Coordinates of C-alpha atoms in Angstrom, one line a residue:
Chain A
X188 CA 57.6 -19.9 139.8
X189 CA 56.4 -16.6 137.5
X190 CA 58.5 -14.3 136.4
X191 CA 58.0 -11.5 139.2
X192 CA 58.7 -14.0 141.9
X193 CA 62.2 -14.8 140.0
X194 CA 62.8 -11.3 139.8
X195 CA 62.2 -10.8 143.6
X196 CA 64.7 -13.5 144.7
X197 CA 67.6 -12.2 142.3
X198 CA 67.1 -9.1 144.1
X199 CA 66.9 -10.8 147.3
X200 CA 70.6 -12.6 146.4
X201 CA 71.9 -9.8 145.5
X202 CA 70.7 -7.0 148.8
X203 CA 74.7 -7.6 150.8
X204 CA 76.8 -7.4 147.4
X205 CA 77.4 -4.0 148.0
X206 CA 77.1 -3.3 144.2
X207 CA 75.7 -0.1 144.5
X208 CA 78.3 1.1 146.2
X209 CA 80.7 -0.2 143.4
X210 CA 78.3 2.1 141.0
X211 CA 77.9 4.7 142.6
X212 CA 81.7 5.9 143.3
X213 CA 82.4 6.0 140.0
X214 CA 79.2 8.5 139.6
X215 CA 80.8 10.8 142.6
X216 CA 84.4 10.7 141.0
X217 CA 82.8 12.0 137.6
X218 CA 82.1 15.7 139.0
X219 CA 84.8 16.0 141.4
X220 CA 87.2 17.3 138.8
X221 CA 84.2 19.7 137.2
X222 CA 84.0 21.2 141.4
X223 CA 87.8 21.1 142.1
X224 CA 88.7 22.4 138.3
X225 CA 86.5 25.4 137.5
X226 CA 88.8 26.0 134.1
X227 CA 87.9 22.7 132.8
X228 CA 84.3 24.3 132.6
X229 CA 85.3 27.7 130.9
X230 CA 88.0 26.8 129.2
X231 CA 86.5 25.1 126.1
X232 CA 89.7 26.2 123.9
X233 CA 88.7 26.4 120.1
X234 CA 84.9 24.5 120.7
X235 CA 81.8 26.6 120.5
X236 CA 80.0 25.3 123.5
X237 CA 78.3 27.0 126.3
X238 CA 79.9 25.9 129.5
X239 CA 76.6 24.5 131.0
X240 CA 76.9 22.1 127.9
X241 CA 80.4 21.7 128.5
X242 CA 80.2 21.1 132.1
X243 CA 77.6 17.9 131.3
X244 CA 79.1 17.0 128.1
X245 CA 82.5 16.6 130.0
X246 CA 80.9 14.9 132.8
X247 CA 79.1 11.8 131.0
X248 CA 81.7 11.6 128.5
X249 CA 83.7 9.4 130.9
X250 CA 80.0 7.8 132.1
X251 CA 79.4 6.8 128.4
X252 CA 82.9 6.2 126.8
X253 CA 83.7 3.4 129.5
X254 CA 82.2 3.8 133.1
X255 CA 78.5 2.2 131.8
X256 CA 80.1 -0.5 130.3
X257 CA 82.6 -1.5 133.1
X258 CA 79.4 -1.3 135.2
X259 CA 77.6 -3.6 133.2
X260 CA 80.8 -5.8 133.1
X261 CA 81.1 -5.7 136.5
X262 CA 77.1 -6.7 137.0
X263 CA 77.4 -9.3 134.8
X264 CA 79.8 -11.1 137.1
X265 CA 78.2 -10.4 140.2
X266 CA 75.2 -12.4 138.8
X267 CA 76.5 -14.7 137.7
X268 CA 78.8 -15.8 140.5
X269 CA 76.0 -15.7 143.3
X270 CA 74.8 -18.7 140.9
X271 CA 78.4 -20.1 140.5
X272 CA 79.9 -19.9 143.8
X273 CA 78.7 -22.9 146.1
X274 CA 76.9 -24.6 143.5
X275 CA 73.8 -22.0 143.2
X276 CA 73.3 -23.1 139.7
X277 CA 72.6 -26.6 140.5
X278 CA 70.3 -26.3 143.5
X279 CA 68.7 -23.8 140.8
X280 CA 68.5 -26.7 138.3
X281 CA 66.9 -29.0 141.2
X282 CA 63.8 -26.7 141.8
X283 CA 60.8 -26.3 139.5
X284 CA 62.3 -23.0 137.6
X285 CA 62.5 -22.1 134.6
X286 CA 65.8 -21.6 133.5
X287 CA 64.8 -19.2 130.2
X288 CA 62.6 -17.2 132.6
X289 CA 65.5 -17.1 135.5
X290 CA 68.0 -15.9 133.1
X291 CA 66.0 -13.0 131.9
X292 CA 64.9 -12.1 135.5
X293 CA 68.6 -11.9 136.1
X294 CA 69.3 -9.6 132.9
X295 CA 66.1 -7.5 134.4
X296 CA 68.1 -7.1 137.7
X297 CA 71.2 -6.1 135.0
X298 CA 69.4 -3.6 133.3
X299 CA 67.0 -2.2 137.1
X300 CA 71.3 -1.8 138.3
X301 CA 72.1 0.2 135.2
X302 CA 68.7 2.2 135.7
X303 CA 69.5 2.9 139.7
X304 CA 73.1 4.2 138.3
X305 CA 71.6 6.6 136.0
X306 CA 69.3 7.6 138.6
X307 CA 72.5 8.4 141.0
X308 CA 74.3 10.0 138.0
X309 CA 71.2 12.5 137.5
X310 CA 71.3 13.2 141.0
X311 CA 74.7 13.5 141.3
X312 CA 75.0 15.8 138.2
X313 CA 72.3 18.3 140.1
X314 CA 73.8 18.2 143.4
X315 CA 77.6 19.2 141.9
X316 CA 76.0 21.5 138.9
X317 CA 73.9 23.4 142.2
X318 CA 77.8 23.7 144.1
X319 CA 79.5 24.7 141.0
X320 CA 77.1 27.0 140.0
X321 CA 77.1 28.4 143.8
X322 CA 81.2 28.5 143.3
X323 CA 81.7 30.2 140.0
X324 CA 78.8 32.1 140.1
X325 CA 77.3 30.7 136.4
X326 CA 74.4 28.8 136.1
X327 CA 75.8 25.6 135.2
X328 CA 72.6 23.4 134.6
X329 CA 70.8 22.4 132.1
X330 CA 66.8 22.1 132.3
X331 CA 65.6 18.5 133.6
X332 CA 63.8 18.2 130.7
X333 CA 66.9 17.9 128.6
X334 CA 69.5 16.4 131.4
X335 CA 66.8 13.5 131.4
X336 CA 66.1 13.1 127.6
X337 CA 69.7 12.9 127.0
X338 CA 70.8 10.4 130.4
X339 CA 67.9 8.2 129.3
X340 CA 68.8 8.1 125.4
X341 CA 72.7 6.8 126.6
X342 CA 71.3 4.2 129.3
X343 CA 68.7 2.4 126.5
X344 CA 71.6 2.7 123.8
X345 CA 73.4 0.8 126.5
X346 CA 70.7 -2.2 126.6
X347 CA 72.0 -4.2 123.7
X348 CA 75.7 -3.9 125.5
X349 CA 73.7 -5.0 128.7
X350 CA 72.9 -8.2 126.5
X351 CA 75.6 -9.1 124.6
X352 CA 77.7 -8.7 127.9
X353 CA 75.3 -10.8 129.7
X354 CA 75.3 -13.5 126.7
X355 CA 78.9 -13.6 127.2
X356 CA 79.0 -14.0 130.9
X357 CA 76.6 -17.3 130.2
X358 CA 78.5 -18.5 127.2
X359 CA 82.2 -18.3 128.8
X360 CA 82.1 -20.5 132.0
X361 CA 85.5 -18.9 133.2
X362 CA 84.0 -15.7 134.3
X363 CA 87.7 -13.6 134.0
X364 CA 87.6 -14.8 130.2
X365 CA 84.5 -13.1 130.2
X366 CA 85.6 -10.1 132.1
X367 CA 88.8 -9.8 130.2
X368 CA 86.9 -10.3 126.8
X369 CA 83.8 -7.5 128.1
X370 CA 86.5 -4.7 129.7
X371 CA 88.6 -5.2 126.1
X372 CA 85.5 -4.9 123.9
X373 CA 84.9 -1.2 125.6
X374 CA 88.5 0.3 124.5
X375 CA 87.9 0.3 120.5
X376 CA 84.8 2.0 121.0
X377 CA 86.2 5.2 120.4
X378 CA 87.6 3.9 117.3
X379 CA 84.4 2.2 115.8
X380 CA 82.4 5.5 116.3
X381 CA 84.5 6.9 113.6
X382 CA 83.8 4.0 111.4
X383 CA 80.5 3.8 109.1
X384 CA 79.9 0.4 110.5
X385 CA 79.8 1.7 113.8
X386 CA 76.1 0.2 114.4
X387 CA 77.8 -3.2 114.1
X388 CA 79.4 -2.7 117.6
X389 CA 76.6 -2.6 120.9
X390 CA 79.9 -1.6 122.8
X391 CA 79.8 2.1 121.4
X392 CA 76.1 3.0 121.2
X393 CA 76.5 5.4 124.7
X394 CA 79.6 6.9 123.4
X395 CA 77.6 7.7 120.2
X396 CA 74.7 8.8 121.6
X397 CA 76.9 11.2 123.8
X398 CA 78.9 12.1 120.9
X399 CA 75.7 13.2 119.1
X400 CA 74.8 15.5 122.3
X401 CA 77.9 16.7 122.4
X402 CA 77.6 17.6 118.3
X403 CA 74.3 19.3 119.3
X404 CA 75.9 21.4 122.0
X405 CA 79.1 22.4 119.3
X406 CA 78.8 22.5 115.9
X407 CA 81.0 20.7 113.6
X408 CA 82.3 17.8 116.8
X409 CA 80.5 15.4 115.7
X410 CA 77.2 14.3 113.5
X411 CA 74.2 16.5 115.7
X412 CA 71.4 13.7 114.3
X413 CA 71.2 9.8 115.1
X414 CA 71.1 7.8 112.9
X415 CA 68.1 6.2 113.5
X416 CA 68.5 3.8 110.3
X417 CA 70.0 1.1 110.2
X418 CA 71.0 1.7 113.9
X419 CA 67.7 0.9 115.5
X420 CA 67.0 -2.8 113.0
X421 CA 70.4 -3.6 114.0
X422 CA 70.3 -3.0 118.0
X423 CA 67.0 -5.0 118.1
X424 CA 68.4 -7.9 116.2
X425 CA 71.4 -7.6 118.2
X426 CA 69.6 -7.5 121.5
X427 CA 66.9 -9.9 120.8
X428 CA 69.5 -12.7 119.1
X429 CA 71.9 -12.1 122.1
X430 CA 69.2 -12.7 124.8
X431 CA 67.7 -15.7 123.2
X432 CA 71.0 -17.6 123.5
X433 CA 71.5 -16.5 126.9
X434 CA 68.3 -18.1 128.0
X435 CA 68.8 -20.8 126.0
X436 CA 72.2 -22.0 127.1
X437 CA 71.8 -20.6 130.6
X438 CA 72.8 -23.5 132.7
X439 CA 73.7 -25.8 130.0
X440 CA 77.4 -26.0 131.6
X441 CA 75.7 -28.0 134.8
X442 CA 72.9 -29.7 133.3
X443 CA 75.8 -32.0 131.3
Chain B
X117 CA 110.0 -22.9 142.7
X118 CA 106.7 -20.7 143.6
X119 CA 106.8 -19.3 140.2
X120 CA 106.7 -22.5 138.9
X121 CA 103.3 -23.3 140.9
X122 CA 101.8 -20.4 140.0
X123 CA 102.8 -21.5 136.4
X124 CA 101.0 -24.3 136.6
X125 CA 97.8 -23.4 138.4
X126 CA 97.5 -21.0 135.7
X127 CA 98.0 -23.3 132.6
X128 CA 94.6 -24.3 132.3
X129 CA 92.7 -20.7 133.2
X130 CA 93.3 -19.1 130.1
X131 CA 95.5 -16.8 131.5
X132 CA 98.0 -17.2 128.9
X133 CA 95.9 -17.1 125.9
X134 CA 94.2 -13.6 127.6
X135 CA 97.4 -11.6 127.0
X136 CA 98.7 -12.5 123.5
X137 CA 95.1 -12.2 122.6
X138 CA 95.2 -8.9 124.4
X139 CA 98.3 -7.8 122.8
X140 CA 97.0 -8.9 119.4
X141 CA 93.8 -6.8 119.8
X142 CA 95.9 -3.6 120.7
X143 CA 98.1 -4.5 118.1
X144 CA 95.6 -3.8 115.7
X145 CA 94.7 0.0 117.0
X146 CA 97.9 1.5 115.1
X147 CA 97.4 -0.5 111.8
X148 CA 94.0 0.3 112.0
X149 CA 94.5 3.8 112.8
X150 CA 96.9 4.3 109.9
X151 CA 94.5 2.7 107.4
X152 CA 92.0 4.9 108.2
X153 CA 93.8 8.0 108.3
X154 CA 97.4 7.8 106.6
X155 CA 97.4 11.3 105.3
X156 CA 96.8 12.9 108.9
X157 CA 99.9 11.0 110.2
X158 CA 102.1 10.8 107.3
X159 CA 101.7 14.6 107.4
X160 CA 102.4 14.9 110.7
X161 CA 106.0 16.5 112.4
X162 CA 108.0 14.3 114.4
X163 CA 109.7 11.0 115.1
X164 CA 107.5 8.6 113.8
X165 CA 107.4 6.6 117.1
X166 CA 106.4 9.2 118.7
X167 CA 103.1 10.2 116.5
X168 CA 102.1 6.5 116.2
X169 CA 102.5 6.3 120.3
X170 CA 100.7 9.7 120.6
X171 CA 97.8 8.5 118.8
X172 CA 97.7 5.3 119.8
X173 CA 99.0 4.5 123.3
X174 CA 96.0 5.7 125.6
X175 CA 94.0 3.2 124.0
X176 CA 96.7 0.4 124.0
X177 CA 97.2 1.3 127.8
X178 CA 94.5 1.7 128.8
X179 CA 93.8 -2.9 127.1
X180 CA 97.4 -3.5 129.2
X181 CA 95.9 -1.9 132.2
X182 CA 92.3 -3.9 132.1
X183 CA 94.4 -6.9 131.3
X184 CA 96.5 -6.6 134.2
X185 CA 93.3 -6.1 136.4
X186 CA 91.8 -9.1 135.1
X187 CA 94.9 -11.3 135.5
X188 CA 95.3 -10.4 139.1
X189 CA 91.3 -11.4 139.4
X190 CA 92.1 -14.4 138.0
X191 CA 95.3 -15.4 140.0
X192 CA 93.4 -15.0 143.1
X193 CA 90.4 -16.1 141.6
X194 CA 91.6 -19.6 141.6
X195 CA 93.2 -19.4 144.9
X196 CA 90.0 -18.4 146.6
X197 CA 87.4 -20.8 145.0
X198 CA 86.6 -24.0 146.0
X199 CA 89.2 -23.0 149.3
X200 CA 92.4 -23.3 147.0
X201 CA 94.2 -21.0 149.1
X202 CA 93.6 -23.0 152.6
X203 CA 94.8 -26.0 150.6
X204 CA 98.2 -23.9 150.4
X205 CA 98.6 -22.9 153.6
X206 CA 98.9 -26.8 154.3
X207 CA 102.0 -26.7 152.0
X208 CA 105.2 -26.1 152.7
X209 CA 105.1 -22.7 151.2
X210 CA 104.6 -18.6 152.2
X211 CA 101.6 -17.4 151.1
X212 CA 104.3 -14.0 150.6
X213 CA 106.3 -16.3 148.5
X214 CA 103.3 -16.9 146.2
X215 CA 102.4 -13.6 146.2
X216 CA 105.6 -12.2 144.3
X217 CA 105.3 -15.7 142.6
X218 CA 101.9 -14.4 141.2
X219 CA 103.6 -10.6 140.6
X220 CA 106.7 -12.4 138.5
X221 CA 104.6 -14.0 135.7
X222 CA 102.2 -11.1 135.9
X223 CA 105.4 -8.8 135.1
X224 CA 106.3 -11.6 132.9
X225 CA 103.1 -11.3 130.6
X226 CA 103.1 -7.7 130.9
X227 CA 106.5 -7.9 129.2
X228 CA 105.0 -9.9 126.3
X229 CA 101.8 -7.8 125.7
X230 CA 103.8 -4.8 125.2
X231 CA 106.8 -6.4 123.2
X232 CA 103.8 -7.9 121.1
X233 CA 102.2 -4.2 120.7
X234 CA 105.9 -2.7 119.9
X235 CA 105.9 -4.6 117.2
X236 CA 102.9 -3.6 115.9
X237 CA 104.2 0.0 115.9
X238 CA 107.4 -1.2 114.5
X239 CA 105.5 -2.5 111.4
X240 CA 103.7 0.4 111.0
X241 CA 107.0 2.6 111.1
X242 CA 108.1 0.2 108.6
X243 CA 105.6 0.2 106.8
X244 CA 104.1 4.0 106.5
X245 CA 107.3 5.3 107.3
X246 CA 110.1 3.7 105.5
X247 CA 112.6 6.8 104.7
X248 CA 112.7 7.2 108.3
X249 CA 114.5 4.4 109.6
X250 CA 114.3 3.0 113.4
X251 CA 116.1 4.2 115.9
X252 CA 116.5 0.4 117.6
X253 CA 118.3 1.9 120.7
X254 CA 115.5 3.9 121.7
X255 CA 113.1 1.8 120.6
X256 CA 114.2 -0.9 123.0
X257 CA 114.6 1.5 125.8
X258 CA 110.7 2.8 125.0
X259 CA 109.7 -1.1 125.2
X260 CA 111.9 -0.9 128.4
X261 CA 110.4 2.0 129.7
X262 CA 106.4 1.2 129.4
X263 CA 107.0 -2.4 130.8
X264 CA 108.7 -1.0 133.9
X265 CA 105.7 2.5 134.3
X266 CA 102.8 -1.2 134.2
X267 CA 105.0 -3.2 137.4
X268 CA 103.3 -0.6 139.9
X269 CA 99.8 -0.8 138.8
X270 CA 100.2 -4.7 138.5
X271 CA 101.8 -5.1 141.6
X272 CA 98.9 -2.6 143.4
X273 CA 96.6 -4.3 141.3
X274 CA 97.6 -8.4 142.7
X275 CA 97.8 -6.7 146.1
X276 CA 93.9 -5.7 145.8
X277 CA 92.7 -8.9 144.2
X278 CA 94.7 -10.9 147.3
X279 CA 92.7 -9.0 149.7
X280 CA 89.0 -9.7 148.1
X281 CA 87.7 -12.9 148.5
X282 CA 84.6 -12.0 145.5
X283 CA 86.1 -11.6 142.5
X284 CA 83.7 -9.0 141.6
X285 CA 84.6 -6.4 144.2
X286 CA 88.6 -6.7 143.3
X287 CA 87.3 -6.4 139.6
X288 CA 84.8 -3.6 140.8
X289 CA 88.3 -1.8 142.6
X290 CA 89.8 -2.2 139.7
X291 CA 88.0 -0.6 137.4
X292 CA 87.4 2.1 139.9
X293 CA 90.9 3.3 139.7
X294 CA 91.5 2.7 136.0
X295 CA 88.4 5.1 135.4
X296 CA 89.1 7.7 138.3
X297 CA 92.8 7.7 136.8
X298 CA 91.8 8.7 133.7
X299 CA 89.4 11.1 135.1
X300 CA 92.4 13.3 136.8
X301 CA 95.1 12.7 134.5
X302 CA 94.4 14.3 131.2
X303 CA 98.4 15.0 130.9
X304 CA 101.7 14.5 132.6
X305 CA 101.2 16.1 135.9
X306 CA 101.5 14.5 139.7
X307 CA 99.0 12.1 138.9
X308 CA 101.1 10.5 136.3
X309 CA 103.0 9.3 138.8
X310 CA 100.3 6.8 140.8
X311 CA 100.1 3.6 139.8
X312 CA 96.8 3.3 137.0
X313 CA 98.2 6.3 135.9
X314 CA 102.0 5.6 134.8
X315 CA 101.7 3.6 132.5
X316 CA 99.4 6.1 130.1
X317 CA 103.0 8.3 130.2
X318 CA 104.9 8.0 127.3
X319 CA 108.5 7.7 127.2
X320 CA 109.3 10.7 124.9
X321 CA 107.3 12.5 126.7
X322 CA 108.8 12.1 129.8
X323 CA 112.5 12.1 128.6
X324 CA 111.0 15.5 127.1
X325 CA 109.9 16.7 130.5
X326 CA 113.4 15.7 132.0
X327 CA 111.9 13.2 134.7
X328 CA 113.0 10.2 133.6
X329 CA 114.9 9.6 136.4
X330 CA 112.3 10.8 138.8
X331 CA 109.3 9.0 137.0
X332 CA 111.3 5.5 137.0
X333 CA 112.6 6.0 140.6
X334 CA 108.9 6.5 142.3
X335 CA 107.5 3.6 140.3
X336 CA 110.4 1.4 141.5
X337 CA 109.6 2.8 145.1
X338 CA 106.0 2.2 144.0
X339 CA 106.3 -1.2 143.0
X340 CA 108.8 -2.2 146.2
X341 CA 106.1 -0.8 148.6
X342 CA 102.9 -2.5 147.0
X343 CA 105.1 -5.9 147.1
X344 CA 106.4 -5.6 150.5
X345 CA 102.7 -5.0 151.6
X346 CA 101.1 -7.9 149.4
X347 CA 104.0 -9.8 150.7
X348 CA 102.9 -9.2 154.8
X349 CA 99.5 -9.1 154.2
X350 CA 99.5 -12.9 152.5
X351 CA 101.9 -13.8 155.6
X352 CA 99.3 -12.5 158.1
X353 CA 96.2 -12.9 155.9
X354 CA 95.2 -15.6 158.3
X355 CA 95.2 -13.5 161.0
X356 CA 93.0 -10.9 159.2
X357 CA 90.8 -12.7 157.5

């Protein structure tokens, strides 16, 4: 079985899991406040930022601080359940498949459900940002061109999460130990953005990227440049080493 | 004697390690915190309780809240795979029973992860703050009063995970309401009140506000409901499901 035809069946196993549902409440709940709360907008206290900043800053900061990562958290154990629950893995193991090649179809379908998010959250942010505009008589968007850039540069800096979530979900058999240990890795986040070793720690890349926005929109917040080195070296280390041992070990629990 | 079932289906699932190893990792937020910047906090006015919880309990709540989502995944976790929970009903025991079983050793560990994070702050008042001195008194009743603001969301929380038969979509509920929550309450307001949302409140705080009473009264009431209804839900659950 290629690749492609792995892909299609993990999509296949996954079409009555709800999931997107599960994603895309989270997305609606995000703007609700910025419709029902119009001072939240306006009222940016002593921060020079221009509410139409403000108003998307606000918005993904919950998106990039935890919601992305509980997503991926949550992902992680919907795919690996549908393999778990009944004995999936070992009819798997019984057929001529690759188990390297099914893990990373399955971390494809992990990162396709992290792309369909962002694609809600986009949508989302343009449907609320047209009503709130409507409501408070402000233009409150920002052009695609830059909504896009910046929704796009969070969801890649969230791929070497994606995999060291993903590598945890294979390694830890007890799928709650995995959960509890993925959902407790999000918290310090905050704290390891402040920290010069902050490129150590997959777990906080969105919140940095955001935070970097958000430095763009208001001087002085935060840094208004990535820090492209050593950040990028040590994502691609992080992401490549993570996903190798995922495919590797990927099954190993039944095949003993 | 349910409790004591519950115990031991939940010896071997890492359920006990999860919250001392929880309670440890938040434990390290206000040492850490304090390393990095000692000067802001030394500096700052106030009880020094108060500024370490100020600056460090949304984080620490927000580990006992994910904690208690993942242990009531896990309690019913087990029950539902590999049909644990129609092995049970054959038992001479009420799925209600279990239920509050299940809520008592949650409330239990709940008890320890904070106690264990208290601590923490303790040694950091001891440590960074040492002319101060510890009032033990309130101390205790703070201890007292976060472990008490948690029972609703963990009692909400075991009532969800009873109800979903995939793990994921209990976990997926549950993370929901931590993160919408968060979204609405950015300070003591109405929203404080609901459970995923108390136990961000912090005691001086609401002493402040003069609502003890009020806040501890609604998340007993809270608490009482979500049991009652996890309690006749697990009685009729056969009927439903």
């Amino acid at each position: 079985m290629n690749y492609f035809s792995l892909l299609t069946i993990e999509l296949k196993k996954i079409r009555r899991s709800k999931i997107l549902l599960i994603l895309f409440i989270p997305v609606i709940m995000i703007w609700v406040p910025g419709l029902v709360n119009g001072d939240m907008i306006f009222d940016t206290g002593d921060i020079p930022i221009a509410p139409e900043n403000n108003f998307f800053i606000q918005g993904f900061m919950g998106m990039a601080w935890f919601m992305i990562p509980a997503s991926l958290v949550i992902c992680t154990v919907l795919l690996t359940q549908t393999e778990r629950s009944g004995r999936g893995m070992l009819k798997m193991l019984s057929l001529p498949v690759s188990m390297g090649k099914l893990c990373f179809a399955k971390f494809t379908v992990l990162i396709l459900l992290s792309l369909i998010q962002m694609i809600m959250s986009v949508t989302v942010y343009y449907v609320c940002g047209t009503i709130a505009a409507e409501i408070y008589d402000y233009p409150l968007l920002l052009s695609f061109t830059d909504t896009a850039a910046a929704v796009l540069k969070i969801y890649t800096g969230a791929i070497p999460m994606a995999s060291v979530f993903w590598m945890m979900a294979v390694l830890i058999h007890s799928p709650v130990c995995s959960v509890g240990a993925g959902l407790a890795s999000i918290v310090p986040s905050v704290l390891m953005i402040n920290t010069k070793i902050w490129f150590l720690y997959p777990m906080s890349y969105p919140f940095y990227l955001l935070m970097v926005e958000y430095g763009r929109a208001a001087e002085g917040i935060y840094e208004s440049q990535i820090r492209w080195i050593p950040w990028l070296p040590a994502a691609g280390v992080i992401t490549l080493g993570t996903l190798l041992i995922a495919c590797i070990k990927f099954g190993a629990h039944e095949r003993r | 004697m349910t409790t004591g079932i519950e115990h031991m289906k939940l010896r071997k699932s890492g359920y006990f390690f999860m919250f001392p190893a929880g309670g440890l990792l938040a434990s390290a937020f206000p040492a850490v915190n304090m390393i990095f910047r000692t000067e802001m906090f030394i500096n700052s006015p106030g009880e020094p309780y108060r500024i370490l919880m100020n600056a460090n309990w949304q984080m620490m709540a927000m580990l006992n809240v994910l904690l208690s989502v993942c242990g009531a995944c896990l309690m019913y976790y087990i029950e539902y795979s590999e049909n644990g929970a129609q092995k049970m009903e054959v038992l001479p025991v009420s799925g209600g029973n279990l239920f509050l079983g299940k809520f008592v050793i949650a409330a239990m560990e709940l008890g320890v992860l904070i106690i264990i994070e208290h601590i923490s702050i303790m040694g950091c008042m001891l440590y960074w703050f040492p002319s101060h001195g510890i009032r033990l008194t309130e101390f205790l009743k703070g201890i007292a009063f976060q472990w008490f603001a948690g029972l609703p969301t963990a009692m909400l929380m075991l009532l969800i995970a009873s109800a979903c038969r995939n793990m994921w979509m209990s976990l997926g509920t549950g993370v929901i309401l931590v993160f919408v929550m968060s979204v609405f309450t950015q300070e003591l307001s109405i929203f404080s009140l609901f459970p995923f949302s108390s136990p961000f409140c912090i005691y001086e705080s609401v002493v402040e506000n003069h609502y003890l009473l009020f806040f501890l009264s609604v998340c007993a009431v809270e608490t009482a409901v979500f049991g009652v209804g996890g309690y006749l839900f697990q009685e009729f659950r056969r009927f439903i499901q």
